[in-house]
Amino acid sequence: MSRIPKAKTDEVVDDMIDGLFSADPSRQLEYATKFNAFLSSHEENLPFDEIEVSVFVARFVEFWKKNDNTELQYAAASVLINMSKRNTKALIDHGAVPIFVHLLRFFTGYLELQATWALGNVASASTQSRDDVLKCGALIPLLAQLHVNNHIMMLRMAAWTLSTFCCGQPRPPIHQEMKPALAVLEQVLHFNDKEVLSHACRAVYYLFDGSRETFQSFFDAGLVLRLVQLLGYGSPSVIYLAIRTIRNLTNVDDQQTQLVINCGALRFLANLLTRNHRINIKRVACSTISNITAGTKELIQVRSF
């Protein structure tokens, strides 16, 4: 899409500001709706600079706080959600993230789904953005959706958003705010949907920091066993994502590696090497076996296929 000429851009900005900052509620709603349509039609080339974006975001946050005008609130929420792909700093700075959390916690249907998407967009922008989202209390209502929601679109979106909460360096503190996610992830890893499983496997992969303590938390939550079982799943992408984490789990120490073996990993690894699986899966399987056979002589003797 071609860029709007500068003079035309200035006209658009001035018109939007005049309408959005009008004292007339009906005019505010009209221009909130216009702004949302403008966002949709200029997704790739939004002609606003940082200052203008900041002004608009602040105004829509104000509209959300107008408890006496529900229609304007919804219009403002929709705009803020649509701005989440590219204006994360302004959204965080002006307090839009708590609005998304509120929508996730107290609304159902379309707004709930869109709020989940917006939180994932903001969290995926940077590690700092991820931490800001977590500080706003987004994790628990998101986990609740994965626990009770049975709509596949919502499950897929929530699983993706959870993976964005887990991604980035440094990792979010697994033994503090992220620990409630482990039991829910174990449940999610039993959904028979390739997309949900892929997002959940990524989340587990991102969370594992290589420590004994984290391994034990994973093991106690049932994640290690379920990841091993997923090595036999029917989707190559799920198998690949699961085995990457299994490889890391077998790189802690002999005790943890033995626990992975006790979950039946060797049988699945043998199958991955001897059957017609993708080369990237076979490579990670070989690397995992290398980790397993790198232990003491006594352990190597019992690690036979």
Coordinates of C-alpha atoms in Angstrom, one line a residue:
M1 CA 0.0 0.0 0.0
S2 CA 1.4 3.4 -0.9
R3 CA 2.1 6.1 1.7
I4 CA -0.3 9.0 2.2
P5 CA 1.2 12.3 1.1
K6 CA 2.5 14.4 4.0
A7 CA -0.1 17.2 3.4
K8 CA -2.9 14.6 3.4
T9 CA -1.5 13.0 6.5
D10 CA -1.6 16.3 8.4
E11 CA -5.2 16.7 7.4
V12 CA -6.1 13.3 8.6
V13 CA -4.3 13.8 11.9
D14 CA -5.9 17.2 12.5
D15 CA -9.4 15.9 11.6
M16 CA -9.0 12.9 14.0
I17 CA -7.8 15.2 16.8
D18 CA -10.7 17.6 16.3
G19 CA -13.2 14.8 16.4
L20 CA -11.7 12.7 19.2
F21 CA -11.1 15.7 21.4
S22 CA -14.6 17.1 20.8
A23 CA -16.8 17.6 23.9
D24 CA -19.7 16.0 22.1
P25 CA -20.0 12.3 23.0
S26 CA -21.7 11.4 19.7
R27 CA -18.8 13.0 17.8
Q28 CA -16.3 11.2 20.0
L29 CA -17.9 7.9 19.1
E30 CA -18.1 8.8 15.4
Y31 CA -14.4 9.5 15.3
A32 CA -13.5 6.5 17.4
T33 CA -15.2 4.4 14.8
K34 CA -13.5 6.3 12.0
F35 CA -10.1 5.8 13.7
N36 CA -10.6 2.1 14.0
A37 CA -11.6 1.8 10.3
F38 CA -8.5 3.9 9.4
L39 CA -6.3 1.5 11.4
S40 CA -7.7 -1.4 9.5
S41 CA -7.1 0.2 6.1
H42 CA -3.6 1.4 6.8
E43 CA -2.3 -1.6 8.7
E44 CA 1.2 -1.6 7.0
N45 CA 1.7 2.2 6.8
L46 CA 0.1 4.0 9.7
P47 CA 0.9 7.7 9.0
F48 CA 1.3 8.8 12.6
D49 CA 4.5 9.6 14.4
E50 CA 5.3 8.6 18.0
I51 CA 3.9 11.7 19.6
E52 CA 0.7 11.5 17.6
V53 CA 0.3 7.8 18.5
S54 CA 0.9 8.7 22.2
V55 CA -1.8 11.4 22.1
F56 CA -4.3 9.0 20.4
V57 CA -3.6 6.1 22.8
A58 CA -4.0 8.4 25.8
R59 CA -7.3 9.6 24.5
F60 CA -8.7 6.2 23.9
V61 CA -7.7 5.1 27.4
E62 CA -9.7 8.1 28.7
F63 CA -12.7 7.0 26.6
W64 CA -12.4 3.5 28.2
K65 CA -12.7 5.1 31.6
K66 CA -16.0 6.8 30.8
N67 CA -18.2 4.4 32.6
D68 CA -21.3 6.3 31.6
N69 CA -20.8 5.5 27.8
T70 CA -20.6 1.8 27.2
E71 CA -20.6 2.2 23.4
L72 CA -17.7 4.6 23.5
Q73 CA -15.9 2.2 25.9
Y74 CA -16.2 -0.7 23.5
A75 CA -15.1 1.4 20.5
A76 CA -12.0 2.6 22.5
A77 CA -11.2 -0.9 23.5
S78 CA -11.4 -2.1 19.9
V79 CA -9.0 0.7 18.8
L80 CA -6.5 -0.1 21.5
I81 CA -6.6 -3.8 20.6
N82 CA -6.0 -3.0 16.9
M83 CA -3.0 -0.8 17.9
S84 CA -1.3 -3.6 19.8
K85 CA 0.7 -5.0 16.9
R86 CA 2.9 -1.9 16.5
N87 CA 2.4 0.6 19.3
T88 CA 3.3 -1.4 22.3
K89 CA 5.3 1.3 24.2
A90 CA 2.5 3.8 24.0
L91 CA 0.0 1.2 25.1
I92 CA 2.1 0.3 28.1
D93 CA 3.0 3.9 29.0
H94 CA -0.7 5.0 29.0
G95 CA -2.2 2.1 30.8
A96 CA -3.8 0.1 28.0
V97 CA -2.5 -3.3 29.2
P98 CA -4.8 -3.4 32.3
I99 CA -7.7 -2.7 30.0
F100 CA -6.8 -5.9 28.0
V101 CA -6.5 -7.8 31.2
H102 CA -9.9 -6.6 32.3
L103 CA -11.5 -7.6 29.0
L104 CA -9.9 -11.1 29.3
R105 CA -11.1 -11.5 32.9
F106 CA -14.7 -10.2 32.7
F107 CA -15.8 -10.4 29.0
T108 CA -16.6 -13.4 26.8
G109 CA -16.7 -13.9 23.0
Y110 CA -15.1 -11.6 20.5
L111 CA -13.6 -9.0 22.9
E112 CA -12.2 -11.7 25.1
L113 CA -10.5 -13.3 22.1
Q114 CA -9.2 -10.0 20.8
A115 CA -7.9 -9.0 24.3
T116 CA -6.0 -12.3 24.4
W117 CA -4.4 -11.5 21.0
A118 CA -3.5 -8.0 22.1
L119 CA -1.8 -9.2 25.3
G120 CA 0.3 -11.6 23.1
N121 CA 1.2 -8.8 20.7
V122 CA 2.4 -6.6 23.5
A123 CA 4.3 -9.4 25.3
S124 CA 6.0 -10.5 22.2
A125 CA 7.5 -7.0 21.4
S126 CA 10.3 -7.3 23.9
T127 CA 11.4 -8.9 27.2
Q128 CA 10.5 -5.7 29.0
S129 CA 7.1 -5.6 27.4
R130 CA 6.5 -9.2 28.4
D131 CA 7.4 -8.3 32.0
D132 CA 5.1 -5.3 32.0
V133 CA 2.3 -7.5 30.8
L134 CA 3.0 -10.1 33.6
K135 CA 3.1 -7.3 36.2
C136 CA -0.4 -6.2 35.1
G137 CA -1.7 -9.6 36.2
A138 CA -2.4 -11.1 32.8
L139 CA -1.1 -14.6 33.5
I140 CA -3.9 -16.0 35.9
P141 CA -6.9 -15.0 33.8
L142 CA -5.1 -16.3 30.7
L143 CA -4.5 -19.7 32.5
A144 CA -8.2 -19.7 33.5
Q145 CA -9.1 -19.5 29.8
L146 CA -7.0 -22.5 29.0
H147 CA -8.5 -24.4 31.9
V148 CA -12.2 -23.8 31.3
N149 CA -12.6 -22.6 27.7
N150 CA -13.6 -25.2 25.1
H151 CA -13.7 -23.0 22.0
I152 CA -10.9 -24.0 19.7
M153 CA -10.1 -20.5 18.5
M154 CA -9.8 -19.2 22.0
L155 CA -7.7 -22.2 23.0
R156 CA -5.3 -21.6 20.1
M157 CA -5.0 -17.9 20.8
A158 CA -4.6 -18.4 24.6
A159 CA -1.9 -21.0 24.0
W160 CA 0.0 -18.7 21.6
T161 CA -0.3 -15.8 24.1
L162 CA 1.0 -18.0 26.9
S163 CA 4.0 -18.9 24.7
T164 CA 4.8 -15.2 24.4
F165 CA 4.6 -14.8 28.2
C166 CA 7.3 -17.5 28.4
C167 CA 9.6 -16.3 25.6
G168 CA 12.7 -14.1 25.9
Q169 CA 15.9 -13.7 27.9
P170 CA 16.1 -13.5 30.8
R171 CA 13.4 -16.0 31.3
P172 CA 10.4 -15.1 33.5
P173 CA 10.9 -16.4 37.0
I174 CA 9.6 -19.9 36.8
H175 CA 9.5 -20.5 40.6
Q176 CA 7.6 -17.4 41.3
E177 CA 5.0 -15.9 38.9
M178 CA 5.2 -18.6 36.2
K179 CA 4.8 -21.6 38.4
P180 CA 1.0 -21.7 38.1
A181 CA 1.4 -22.2 34.4
L182 CA 3.0 -25.6 34.7
A183 CA 0.0 -27.6 35.7
V184 CA -2.1 -25.8 33.1
L185 CA 0.5 -26.5 30.4
E186 CA 0.4 -30.2 31.3
Q187 CA -3.4 -30.1 30.7
V188 CA -3.0 -28.2 27.4
L189 CA -0.5 -30.7 26.2
H190 CA -3.3 -33.3 26.1
F191 CA -5.4 -31.3 23.7
N192 CA -5.6 -33.1 20.4
D193 CA -5.0 -30.0 18.2
K194 CA -1.7 -29.5 16.4
E195 CA -1.7 -25.7 16.8
V196 CA -2.5 -25.7 20.5
L197 CA 0.1 -28.4 21.1
S198 CA 2.8 -26.5 19.1
H199 CA 2.2 -23.3 21.1
A200 CA 2.3 -25.2 24.4
C201 CA 5.5 -27.1 23.5
R202 CA 7.1 -23.8 22.7
A203 CA 6.1 -22.4 26.0
V204 CA 7.6 -25.3 27.9
Y205 CA 10.8 -25.1 25.8
Y206 CA 11.1 -21.4 26.6
L207 CA 10.6 -21.9 30.3
F208 CA 13.2 -24.6 30.8
D209 CA 16.4 -23.0 32.2
G210 CA 18.5 -26.1 32.5
S211 CA 18.5 -26.2 36.3
R212 CA 17.7 -29.2 38.5
E213 CA 15.1 -27.2 40.3
T214 CA 13.2 -26.4 37.2
F215 CA 13.5 -30.0 35.9
Q216 CA 11.9 -31.2 39.2
S217 CA 9.1 -28.7 38.8
F218 CA 8.5 -29.9 35.3
F219 CA 8.6 -33.5 36.4
D220 CA 6.3 -33.0 39.3
A221 CA 3.8 -31.2 37.1
G222 CA 3.8 -34.2 34.6
L223 CA 5.4 -32.2 31.8
V224 CA 8.3 -34.5 31.3
L225 CA 6.1 -37.6 30.9
R226 CA 3.8 -35.8 28.5
L227 CA 6.6 -34.4 26.4
V228 CA 8.0 -37.9 26.0
Q229 CA 4.6 -39.2 25.0
L230 CA 4.3 -36.5 22.4
L231 CA 7.3 -38.0 20.6
G232 CA 4.7 -40.4 19.2
Y233 CA 2.2 -37.8 18.1
G234 CA 1.1 -37.7 14.5
S235 CA 2.4 -34.2 13.7
P236 CA 6.0 -33.7 12.7
S237 CA 6.0 -30.1 14.0
V238 CA 4.7 -31.2 17.4
I239 CA 7.3 -34.0 17.6
Y240 CA 10.1 -31.6 16.7
L241 CA 9.0 -29.0 19.3
A242 CA 8.7 -31.7 22.0
I243 CA 12.0 -33.4 21.3
R244 CA 13.9 -30.1 21.4
T245 CA 12.8 -29.8 25.1
I246 CA 13.5 -33.5 25.8
R247 CA 17.1 -32.9 24.5
N248 CA 17.5 -30.1 27.0
L249 CA 16.0 -32.2 29.8
T250 CA 18.6 -34.9 29.2
N251 CA 21.4 -32.3 29.5
V252 CA 21.1 -31.6 33.2
D253 CA 22.7 -34.5 35.0
D254 CA 22.5 -38.3 35.3
Q255 CA 19.7 -38.4 37.8
Q256 CA 17.4 -36.2 35.7
T257 CA 18.3 -38.1 32.5
Q258 CA 17.3 -41.3 34.2
L259 CA 14.0 -39.9 35.0
V260 CA 13.5 -39.1 31.3
I261 CA 14.4 -42.7 30.5
N262 CA 12.0 -43.9 33.1
C263 CA 9.2 -42.1 31.2
G264 CA 9.9 -44.3 28.2
A265 CA 12.0 -42.0 26.1
L266 CA 14.3 -44.7 24.6
R267 CA 11.5 -46.5 22.8
F268 CA 10.3 -43.3 21.2
L269 CA 13.8 -42.2 20.3
A270 CA 14.4 -45.5 18.6
N271 CA 11.2 -45.1 16.6
L272 CA 12.2 -41.6 15.5
L273 CA 15.6 -42.9 14.2
T274 CA 14.3 -46.0 12.5
R275 CA 11.1 -44.8 10.9
N276 CA 10.6 -42.3 8.1
H277 CA 10.8 -39.1 10.1
R278 CA 12.1 -35.7 9.0
I279 CA 15.8 -35.1 9.1
N280 CA 15.5 -32.2 11.6
I281 CA 13.7 -34.6 14.0
K282 CA 16.4 -37.3 13.5
R283 CA 19.2 -34.8 14.2
V284 CA 17.7 -33.7 17.5
A285 CA 17.0 -37.4 18.3
C286 CA 20.7 -38.2 17.8
S287 CA 21.7 -35.2 19.9
T288 CA 19.3 -36.4 22.7
I289 CA 20.8 -39.9 22.5
S290 CA 24.3 -38.4 22.7
N291 CA 23.2 -36.6 26.0
I292 CA 21.9 -39.9 27.3
T293 CA 25.0 -41.9 26.6
A294 CA 27.3 -39.2 28.0
G295 CA 26.8 -40.4 31.6
T296 CA 28.7 -42.7 33.8
K297 CA 29.8 -46.2 32.7
E298 CA 27.2 -47.9 34.9
L299 CA 24.4 -45.8 33.5
I300 CA 25.5 -46.2 29.9
Q301 CA 25.2 -50.0 30.4
V302 CA 21.6 -49.8 31.2
R303 CA 20.7 -47.3 28.5
S304 CA 20.4 -49.8 25.7
F305 CA 17.7 -50.0 23.1

